[in-house]
Amino acid sequence: MGIILTSRIPYTAENPLRPKRPATSKIIFLSMEGSVTEEEYFILVSQVFKEVQSKIQFISVAEDAVHTREKNRTKEQKSMLGKSKPKQLVEKIEQFKIEQSEKYQFDKYEDEFWIVSDIDNNLSDYAIEEFHQALDICDERGYGYAISNPFFELWLLLHHDGITEKDKRYAITEEHAYEKNSHFRERLRDCGAPLQDSKHIRGEDYAKDKIIQAVERAKALHTDREGRYPKYLATTVYQLLDKVLEMADRNKIL
């Protein structure tokens, strides 16, 4: 299948509008930290589980920026797309709901809204208060949050391999602060599922059985479920995938 490319309809003067709401009782809207790897992954999920193909959609409050080639984006467009801290992801949901209320008629459907984020540096002294505020808003408004400690690449790795003791050293904890590193990208490469240009995924690396395997591995890894986010090496992306799989099963029956 090769590299997964975005399925968004290119934005042009002749095609300024997105399609109308698909005929469905529920859509899962995702506001995500990553505009490449994470989006490509969930596009792939919607292709693998065809029952949810129109039921996973991405939140953007910058349509022109999204549909402009990266090298041609203005400084303002780059700034808009770069706003990916958890609180900003929640703010994007709020703005999206206001701007798209007529199109999507949110009051008539039981849609779900999720943020997809990493622990990253969100537990640092200067960011943790805002991080908790974002989760407070999600809890208050019924939004889901899928959070990986340390990075989304951990979730990708679980499709291909179990976790080693060395992997656990890279978790962001009270004893180990955030640091940029390529450990999980290297692990993916060693498993035969490299990220192309450090960002792009290959479709053949994420078949249905591997997605289900990742869910099971992530559940086993997430041993302390009392907290709102993993404070050790773990990812709660499986909770979002559980929703997707449940929706796929339900639509098989209908």
PDB file of C-alpha atoms in Angstrom:
ATOM      1  CA  MET A   1       0.000   0.000   0.000  1.00  0.00           C
ATOM      2  CA  GLY A   2       2.957   2.302   0.515  1.00  0.00           C
ATOM      3  CA  ILE A   3       2.926   5.590   2.374  1.00  0.00           C
ATOM      4  CA  ILE A   4      -0.507   6.644   3.557  1.00  0.00           C
ATOM      5  CA  LEU A   5      -1.484   9.968   2.032  1.00  0.00           C
ATOM      6  CA  THR A   6      -4.202  12.211   3.399  1.00  0.00           C
ATOM      7  CA  SER A   7      -7.677  11.570   2.019  1.00  0.00           C
ATOM      8  CA  ARG A   8      -8.729  15.167   2.419  1.00  0.00           C
ATOM      9  CA  ILE A   9     -10.254  16.768  -0.665  1.00  0.00           C
ATOM     10  CA  PRO A  10      -7.696  19.328  -1.879  1.00  0.00           C
ATOM     11  CA  TYR A  11      -8.654  22.877  -1.073  1.00  0.00           C
ATOM     12  CA  THR A  12      -8.936  25.060  -4.177  1.00  0.00           C
ATOM     13  CA  ALA A  13     -10.913  28.099  -5.263  1.00  0.00           C
ATOM     14  CA  GLU A  14     -13.171  25.735  -7.224  1.00  0.00           C
ATOM     15  CA  ASN A  15     -13.582  23.402  -4.260  1.00  0.00           C
ATOM     16  CA  PRO A  16     -13.752  25.609  -1.148  1.00  0.00           C
ATOM     17  CA  LEU A  17     -16.180  23.482   0.854  1.00  0.00           C
ATOM     18  CA  ARG A  18     -15.975  20.117   2.573  1.00  0.00           C
ATOM     19  CA  PRO A  19     -18.670  17.477   1.897  1.00  0.00           C
ATOM     20  CA  LYS A  20     -21.868  17.560   3.922  1.00  0.00           C
ATOM     21  CA  ARG A  21     -22.313  15.380   6.974  1.00  0.00           C
ATOM     22  CA  PRO A  22     -22.364  11.700   5.992  1.00  0.00           C
ATOM     23  CA  ALA A  23     -25.540   9.787   6.706  1.00  0.00           C
ATOM     24  CA  THR A  24     -24.606   8.326  10.066  1.00  0.00           C
ATOM     25  CA  SER A  25     -25.861   8.393  13.623  1.00  0.00           C
ATOM     26  CA  LYS A  26     -22.429   9.193  15.066  1.00  0.00           C
ATOM     27  CA  ILE A  27     -19.092  10.640  14.032  1.00  0.00           C
ATOM     28  CA  ILE A  28     -15.895  10.495  16.080  1.00  0.00           C
ATOM     29  CA  PHE A  29     -14.115  13.831  15.687  1.00  0.00           C
ATOM     30  CA  LEU A  30     -10.398  13.925  16.434  1.00  0.00           C
ATOM     31  CA  SER A  31      -8.360  16.963  17.444  1.00  0.00           C
ATOM     32  CA  MET A  32      -4.778  15.751  17.225  1.00  0.00           C
ATOM     33  CA  GLU A  33      -1.337  16.902  18.204  1.00  0.00           C
ATOM     34  CA  GLY A  34       0.283  15.524  15.058  1.00  0.00           C
ATOM     35  CA  SER A  35      -0.933  16.622  11.645  1.00  0.00           C
ATOM     36  CA  VAL A  36       1.001  13.894   9.786  1.00  0.00           C
ATOM     37  CA  THR A  37       1.663  10.579  11.556  1.00  0.00           C
ATOM     38  CA  GLU A  38      -1.464  10.565  13.713  1.00  0.00           C
ATOM     39  CA  GLU A  39      -3.744  11.673  10.891  1.00  0.00           C
ATOM     40  CA  GLU A  40      -2.290   9.120   8.483  1.00  0.00           C
ATOM     41  CA  TYR A  41      -2.777   6.404  11.081  1.00  0.00           C
ATOM     42  CA  PHE A  42      -6.459   7.158  11.625  1.00  0.00           C
ATOM     43  CA  ILE A  43      -7.057   7.499   7.898  1.00  0.00           C
ATOM     44  CA  LEU A  44      -5.620   3.992   7.635  1.00  0.00           C
ATOM     45  CA  VAL A  45      -7.861   2.737  10.453  1.00  0.00           C
ATOM     46  CA  SER A  46     -10.912   4.070   8.606  1.00  0.00           C
ATOM     47  CA  GLN A  47      -9.737   2.240   5.469  1.00  0.00           C
ATOM     48  CA  VAL A  48      -9.105  -1.045   7.279  1.00  0.00           C
ATOM     49  CA  PHE A  49     -12.457  -0.917   9.096  1.00  0.00           C
ATOM     50  CA  LYS A  50     -14.578   0.236   6.174  1.00  0.00           C
ATOM     51  CA  GLU A  51     -17.703   0.335   8.349  1.00  0.00           C
ATOM     52  CA  VAL A  52     -16.337   3.534   9.926  1.00  0.00           C
ATOM     53  CA  GLN A  53     -14.847   5.097   6.798  1.00  0.00           C
ATOM     54  CA  SER A  54     -16.994   8.239   6.965  1.00  0.00           C
ATOM     55  CA  LYS A  55     -17.350   8.172  10.734  1.00  0.00           C
ATOM     56  CA  ILE A  56     -13.833   9.277  11.728  1.00  0.00           C
ATOM     57  CA  GLN A  57     -13.174  12.904  10.888  1.00  0.00           C
ATOM     58  CA  PHE A  58     -10.469  15.371  11.755  1.00  0.00           C
ATOM     59  CA  ILE A  59     -10.996  18.754  13.296  1.00  0.00           C
ATOM     60  CA  SER A  60      -9.378  21.672  11.568  1.00  0.00           C
ATOM     61  CA  VAL A  61     -10.027  25.338  12.146  1.00  0.00           C
ATOM     62  CA  ALA A  62      -7.612  26.250   9.369  1.00  0.00           C
ATOM     63  CA  GLU A  63      -8.909  24.610   6.203  1.00  0.00           C
ATOM     64  CA  ASP A  64      -6.815  26.765   3.882  1.00  0.00           C
ATOM     65  CA  ALA A  65      -3.653  25.927   5.845  1.00  0.00           C
ATOM     66  CA  VAL A  66      -4.404  22.204   5.813  1.00  0.00           C
ATOM     67  CA  HIS A  67      -4.876  22.175   2.053  1.00  0.00           C
ATOM     68  CA  THR A  68      -1.829  24.290   1.253  1.00  0.00           C
ATOM     69  CA  ARG A  69       1.373  22.378   0.531  1.00  0.00           C
ATOM     70  CA  GLU A  70       3.724  22.561   3.501  1.00  0.00           C
ATOM     71  CA  LYS A  71       6.447  24.408   1.599  1.00  0.00           C
ATOM     72  CA  ASN A  72       3.939  27.057   0.450  1.00  0.00           C
ATOM     73  CA  ARG A  73       2.344  27.756   3.843  1.00  0.00           C
ATOM     74  CA  THR A  74       2.565  31.265   5.206  1.00  0.00           C
ATOM     75  CA  LYS A  75       4.005  32.036   8.628  1.00  0.00           C
ATOM     76  CA  GLU A  76       0.452  32.570   9.925  1.00  0.00           C
ATOM     77  CA  GLN A  77      -0.709  29.200   8.576  1.00  0.00           C
ATOM     78  CA  LYS A  78       2.260  27.420  10.141  1.00  0.00           C
ATOM     79  CA  SER A  79       1.518  29.131  13.442  1.00  0.00           C
ATOM     80  CA  MET A  80      -2.127  28.003  13.350  1.00  0.00           C
ATOM     81  CA  LEU A  81      -1.253  24.372  12.597  1.00  0.00           C
ATOM     82  CA  GLY A  82       1.487  24.429  15.208  1.00  0.00           C
ATOM     83  CA  LYS A  83      -0.963  25.051  18.032  1.00  0.00           C
ATOM     84  CA  SER A  84      -1.071  21.508  19.304  1.00  0.00           C
ATOM     85  CA  LYS A  85      -0.810  21.631  23.089  1.00  0.00           C
ATOM     86  CA  PRO A  86      -3.718  19.811  24.800  1.00  0.00           C
ATOM     87  CA  LYS A  87      -5.457  23.055  25.780  1.00  0.00           C
ATOM     88  CA  GLN A  88      -5.197  24.284  22.204  1.00  0.00           C
ATOM     89  CA  LEU A  89      -6.599  20.978  20.944  1.00  0.00           C
ATOM     90  CA  VAL A  90      -9.617  21.470  23.207  1.00  0.00           C
ATOM     91  CA  GLU A  91      -9.985  25.059  22.019  1.00  0.00           C
ATOM     92  CA  LYS A  92     -10.014  23.792  18.437  1.00  0.00           C
ATOM     93  CA  ILE A  93     -12.908  21.490  19.312  1.00  0.00           C
ATOM     94  CA  GLU A  94     -14.855  24.392  20.813  1.00  0.00           C
ATOM     95  CA  GLN A  95     -14.214  26.638  17.813  1.00  0.00           C
ATOM     96  CA  PHE A  96     -15.012  23.833  15.371  1.00  0.00           C
ATOM     97  CA  LYS A  97     -18.358  23.127  17.048  1.00  0.00           C
ATOM     98  CA  ILE A  98     -19.318  26.775  16.778  1.00  0.00           C
ATOM     99  CA  GLU A  99     -18.214  27.184  13.171  1.00  0.00           C
ATOM    100  CA  GLN A 100     -19.632  23.853  11.946  1.00  0.00           C
ATOM    101  CA  SER A 101     -22.852  23.619  13.970  1.00  0.00           C
ATOM    102  CA  GLU A 102     -25.100  24.238  10.971  1.00  0.00           C
ATOM    103  CA  LYS A 103     -23.336  21.683   8.810  1.00  0.00           C
ATOM    104  CA  TYR A 104     -23.047  18.895  11.375  1.00  0.00           C
ATOM    105  CA  GLN A 105     -26.136  19.589  13.541  1.00  0.00           C
ATOM    106  CA  PHE A 106     -24.345  18.431  16.671  1.00  0.00           C
ATOM    107  CA  ASP A 107     -27.461  18.796  18.811  1.00  0.00           C
ATOM    108  CA  LYS A 108     -29.192  16.038  16.801  1.00  0.00           C
ATOM    109  CA  TYR A 109     -26.438  13.415  17.044  1.00  0.00           C
ATOM    110  CA  GLU A 110     -24.419  11.698  19.753  1.00  0.00           C
ATOM    111  CA  ASP A 111     -21.050  12.549  18.275  1.00  0.00           C
ATOM    112  CA  GLU A 112     -17.816  11.999  20.191  1.00  0.00           C
ATOM    113  CA  PHE A 113     -14.918  14.414  20.442  1.00  0.00           C
ATOM    114  CA  TRP A 114     -11.399  13.313  21.328  1.00  0.00           C
ATOM    115  CA  ILE A 115      -8.013  14.911  21.695  1.00  0.00           C
ATOM    116  CA  VAL A 116      -4.986  12.789  20.791  1.00  0.00           C
ATOM    117  CA  SER A 117      -1.829  13.975  22.507  1.00  0.00           C
ATOM    118  CA  ASP A 118       1.507  12.921  23.979  1.00  0.00           C
ATOM    119  CA  ILE A 119       2.806  13.481  27.480  1.00  0.00           C
ATOM    120  CA  ASP A 120       5.770  15.117  25.784  1.00  0.00           C
ATOM    121  CA  ASN A 121       6.724  18.120  27.964  1.00  0.00           C
ATOM    122  CA  ASN A 122       3.224  18.593  29.392  1.00  0.00           C
ATOM    123  CA  LEU A 123       4.308  17.527  32.884  1.00  0.00           C
ATOM    124  CA  SER A 124       7.016  20.179  33.116  1.00  0.00           C
ATOM    125  CA  ASP A 125       6.589  22.953  35.677  1.00  0.00           C
ATOM    126  CA  TYR A 126       5.557  25.542  33.094  1.00  0.00           C
ATOM    127  CA  ALA A 127       3.003  23.319  31.313  1.00  0.00           C
ATOM    128  CA  ILE A 128       1.396  20.980  33.839  1.00  0.00           C
ATOM    129  CA  GLU A 129      -1.249  23.413  35.119  1.00  0.00           C
ATOM    130  CA  GLU A 130      -2.514  24.109  31.605  1.00  0.00           C
ATOM    131  CA  PHE A 131      -2.402  20.367  30.836  1.00  0.00           C
ATOM    132  CA  HIS A 132      -4.664  19.611  33.796  1.00  0.00           C
ATOM    133  CA  GLN A 133      -6.973  22.458  32.806  1.00  0.00           C
ATOM    134  CA  ALA A 134      -7.377  20.897  29.370  1.00  0.00           C
ATOM    135  CA  LEU A 135      -8.272  17.519  30.875  1.00  0.00           C
ATOM    136  CA  ASP A 136     -10.684  19.227  33.287  1.00  0.00           C
ATOM    137  CA  ILE A 137     -12.530  20.755  30.328  1.00  0.00           C
ATOM    138  CA  CYS A 138     -12.613  17.373  28.573  1.00  0.00           C
ATOM    139  CA  ASP A 139     -14.078  15.713  31.669  1.00  0.00           C
ATOM    140  CA  GLU A 140     -16.624  18.490  32.092  1.00  0.00           C
ATOM    141  CA  ARG A 141     -17.812  18.359  28.473  1.00  0.00           C
ATOM    142  CA  GLY A 142     -17.546  14.642  27.892  1.00  0.00           C
ATOM    143  CA  TYR A 143     -14.614  14.728  25.489  1.00  0.00           C
ATOM    144  CA  GLY A 144     -12.283  11.767  25.354  1.00  0.00           C
ATOM    145  CA  TYR A 145      -8.507  11.966  25.509  1.00  0.00           C
ATOM    146  CA  ALA A 146      -6.031   9.450  24.152  1.00  0.00           C
ATOM    147  CA  ILE A 147      -2.622  10.147  25.645  1.00  0.00           C
ATOM    148  CA  SER A 148       0.682   8.392  25.057  1.00  0.00           C
ATOM    149  CA  ASN A 149       3.624   8.404  27.458  1.00  0.00           C
ATOM    150  CA  PRO A 150       5.991   9.389  26.050  1.00  0.00           C
ATOM    151  CA  PHE A 151       5.007   9.621  22.345  1.00  0.00           C
ATOM    152  CA  PHE A 152       2.456   8.381  19.799  1.00  0.00           C
ATOM    153  CA  GLU A 153       5.218   6.190  18.311  1.00  0.00           C
ATOM    154  CA  LEU A 154       4.800   3.937  21.350  1.00  0.00           C
ATOM    155  CA  TRP A 155       1.284   3.145  20.143  1.00  0.00           C
ATOM    156  CA  LEU A 156       2.648   2.361  16.683  1.00  0.00           C
ATOM    157  CA  LEU A 157       5.327   0.097  18.161  1.00  0.00           C
ATOM    158  CA  LEU A 158       2.702  -2.001  19.943  1.00  0.00           C
ATOM    159  CA  HIS A 159       1.431  -3.117  16.536  1.00  0.00           C
ATOM    160  CA  HIS A 160       4.759  -4.874  15.969  1.00  0.00           C
ATOM    161  CA  ASP A 161       6.428  -5.746  19.246  1.00  0.00           C
ATOM    162  CA  GLY A 162       6.059  -5.961  22.993  1.00  0.00           C
ATOM    163  CA  ILE A 163       7.729  -3.584  25.423  1.00  0.00           C
ATOM    164  CA  THR A 164      11.259  -4.125  26.751  1.00  0.00           C
ATOM    165  CA  GLU A 165      12.809  -2.918  29.986  1.00  0.00           C
ATOM    166  CA  LYS A 166      14.923  -0.525  27.938  1.00  0.00           C
ATOM    167  CA  ASP A 167      11.769   1.007  26.421  1.00  0.00           C
ATOM    168  CA  LYS A 168      10.465   1.750  29.906  1.00  0.00           C
ATOM    169  CA  ARG A 169      13.445   4.003  30.608  1.00  0.00           C
ATOM    170  CA  TYR A 170      12.045   6.523  28.130  1.00  0.00           C
ATOM    171  CA  ALA A 171       8.790   7.078  29.977  1.00  0.00           C
ATOM    172  CA  ILE A 172       8.272  10.595  31.329  1.00  0.00           C
ATOM    173  CA  THR A 173       8.052  10.342  35.104  1.00  0.00           C
ATOM    174  CA  GLU A 174       8.955  12.360  38.182  1.00  0.00           C
ATOM    175  CA  GLU A 175      12.435  10.864  37.930  1.00  0.00           C
ATOM    176  CA  HIS A 176      12.822  11.193  34.152  1.00  0.00           C
ATOM    177  CA  ALA A 177      11.929  14.514  32.534  1.00  0.00           C
ATOM    178  CA  TYR A 178      10.942  14.973  28.896  1.00  0.00           C
ATOM    179  CA  GLU A 179      13.736  14.760  26.356  1.00  0.00           C
ATOM    180  CA  LYS A 180      13.650  14.629  22.607  1.00  0.00           C
ATOM    181  CA  ASN A 181      14.840  11.274  21.329  1.00  0.00           C
ATOM    182  CA  SER A 182      14.407   8.889  18.418  1.00  0.00           C
ATOM    183  CA  HIS A 183      14.248   5.679  20.448  1.00  0.00           C
ATOM    184  CA  PHE A 184      10.764   4.581  19.371  1.00  0.00           C
ATOM    185  CA  ARG A 185      11.336   5.524  15.741  1.00  0.00           C
ATOM    186  CA  GLU A 186      14.457   3.338  15.859  1.00  0.00           C
ATOM    187  CA  ARG A 187      12.460   0.515  17.443  1.00  0.00           C
ATOM    188  CA  LEU A 188       9.917   0.755  14.633  1.00  0.00           C
ATOM    189  CA  ARG A 189      12.717   0.595  12.070  1.00  0.00           C
ATOM    190  CA  ASP A 190      14.219  -2.462  13.783  1.00  0.00           C
ATOM    191  CA  CYS A 191      10.775  -4.131  13.686  1.00  0.00           C
ATOM    192  CA  GLY A 192      10.600  -3.590   9.924  1.00  0.00           C
ATOM    193  CA  ALA A 193       8.016  -0.815  10.121  1.00  0.00           C
ATOM    194  CA  PRO A 194      10.025   2.390   9.722  1.00  0.00           C
ATOM    195  CA  LEU A 195       8.455   5.823   9.570  1.00  0.00           C
ATOM    196  CA  GLN A 196       9.243   7.286   6.181  1.00  0.00           C
ATOM    197  CA  ASP A 197      10.962  10.690   6.535  1.00  0.00           C
ATOM    198  CA  SER A 198      10.465  10.231  10.315  1.00  0.00           C
ATOM    199  CA  LYS A 199       6.726  10.915   9.920  1.00  0.00           C
ATOM    200  CA  HIS A 200       4.894   8.872   7.292  1.00  0.00           C
ATOM    201  CA  ILE A 201       3.524   5.401   7.941  1.00  0.00           C
ATOM    202  CA  ARG A 202       3.226   2.547   5.447  1.00  0.00           C
ATOM    203  CA  GLY A 203      -0.178   0.975   5.033  1.00  0.00           C
ATOM    204  CA  GLU A 204       1.140  -2.585   4.823  1.00  0.00           C
ATOM    205  CA  ASP A 205       2.569  -2.254   8.345  1.00  0.00           C
ATOM    206  CA  TYR A 206      -0.848  -1.769   9.987  1.00  0.00           C
ATOM    207  CA  ALA A 207      -3.170  -4.557   8.949  1.00  0.00           C
ATOM    208  CA  LYS A 208      -6.335  -5.372  10.892  1.00  0.00           C
ATOM    209  CA  ASP A 209      -4.729  -8.096  12.996  1.00  0.00           C
ATOM    210  CA  LYS A 210      -1.895  -5.767  14.001  1.00  0.00           C
ATOM    211  CA  ILE A 211      -4.318  -3.043  15.060  1.00  0.00           C
ATOM    212  CA  ILE A 212      -6.208  -5.500  17.255  1.00  0.00           C
ATOM    213  CA  GLN A 213      -2.900  -6.777  18.656  1.00  0.00           C
ATOM    214  CA  ALA A 214      -1.885  -3.203  19.546  1.00  0.00           C
ATOM    215  CA  VAL A 215      -5.142  -2.735  21.453  1.00  0.00           C
ATOM    216  CA  GLU A 216      -4.521  -5.884  23.486  1.00  0.00           C
ATOM    217  CA  ARG A 217      -0.898  -4.995  24.216  1.00  0.00           C
ATOM    218  CA  ALA A 218      -1.820  -1.454  25.243  1.00  0.00           C
ATOM    219  CA  LYS A 219      -4.498  -2.738  27.624  1.00  0.00           C
ATOM    220  CA  ALA A 220      -1.994  -5.078  29.275  1.00  0.00           C
ATOM    221  CA  LEU A 221       0.545  -2.264  29.532  1.00  0.00           C
ATOM    222  CA  HIS A 222      -1.897   0.167  31.139  1.00  0.00           C
ATOM    223  CA  THR A 223      -1.948  -1.368  34.617  1.00  0.00           C
ATOM    224  CA  ASP A 224      -2.892   1.696  36.692  1.00  0.00           C
ATOM    225  CA  ARG A 225      -6.144   3.086  35.336  1.00  0.00           C
ATOM    226  CA  GLU A 226      -7.028   5.337  38.246  1.00  0.00           C
ATOM    227  CA  GLY A 227      -5.183   8.344  36.855  1.00  0.00           C
ATOM    228  CA  ARG A 228      -6.347  10.383  33.897  1.00  0.00           C
ATOM    229  CA  TYR A 229      -3.132   9.775  31.960  1.00  0.00           C
ATOM    230  CA  PRO A 230      -0.267   7.271  32.159  1.00  0.00           C
ATOM    231  CA  LYS A 231       2.488   8.297  34.568  1.00  0.00           C
ATOM    232  CA  TYR A 232       4.696   5.506  33.244  1.00  0.00           C
ATOM    233  CA  LEU A 233       5.262   3.933  29.826  1.00  0.00           C
ATOM    234  CA  ALA A 234       1.759   3.372  28.460  1.00  0.00           C
ATOM    235  CA  THR A 235      -0.767   4.744  26.010  1.00  0.00           C
ATOM    236  CA  THR A 236      -4.532   5.152  26.214  1.00  0.00           C
ATOM    237  CA  VAL A 237      -5.009   5.325  22.436  1.00  0.00           C
ATOM    238  CA  TYR A 238      -6.511   1.836  22.796  1.00  0.00           C
ATOM    239  CA  GLN A 239      -9.532   3.425  24.510  1.00  0.00           C
ATOM    240  CA  LEU A 240     -10.220   5.411  21.352  1.00  0.00           C
ATOM    241  CA  LEU A 241      -9.684   2.314  19.197  1.00  0.00           C
ATOM    242  CA  ASP A 242     -12.155   0.415  21.384  1.00  0.00           C
ATOM    243  CA  LYS A 243     -14.755   3.039  20.418  1.00  0.00           C
ATOM    244  CA  VAL A 244     -13.875   2.670  16.742  1.00  0.00           C
ATOM    245  CA  LEU A 245     -14.048  -1.147  16.866  1.00  0.00           C
ATOM    246  CA  GLU A 246     -17.352  -0.993  18.723  1.00  0.00           C
ATOM    247  CA  MET A 247     -18.737   1.322  16.047  1.00  0.00           C
ATOM    248  CA  ALA A 248     -17.435  -0.961  13.281  1.00  0.00           C
ATOM    249  CA  ASP A 249     -19.099  -4.002  14.865  1.00  0.00           C
ATOM    250  CA  ARG A 250     -22.362  -2.148  15.297  1.00  0.00           C
ATOM    251  CA  ASN A 251     -22.409  -1.050  11.656  1.00  0.00           C
ATOM    252  CA  LYS A 252     -21.742  -4.619  10.480  1.00  0.00           C
ATOM    253  CA  ILE A 253     -25.014  -5.635  12.111  1.00  0.00           C
ATOM    254  CA  LEU A 254     -27.056  -2.742  10.715  1.00  0.00           C
TER     255      LEU A 254
END
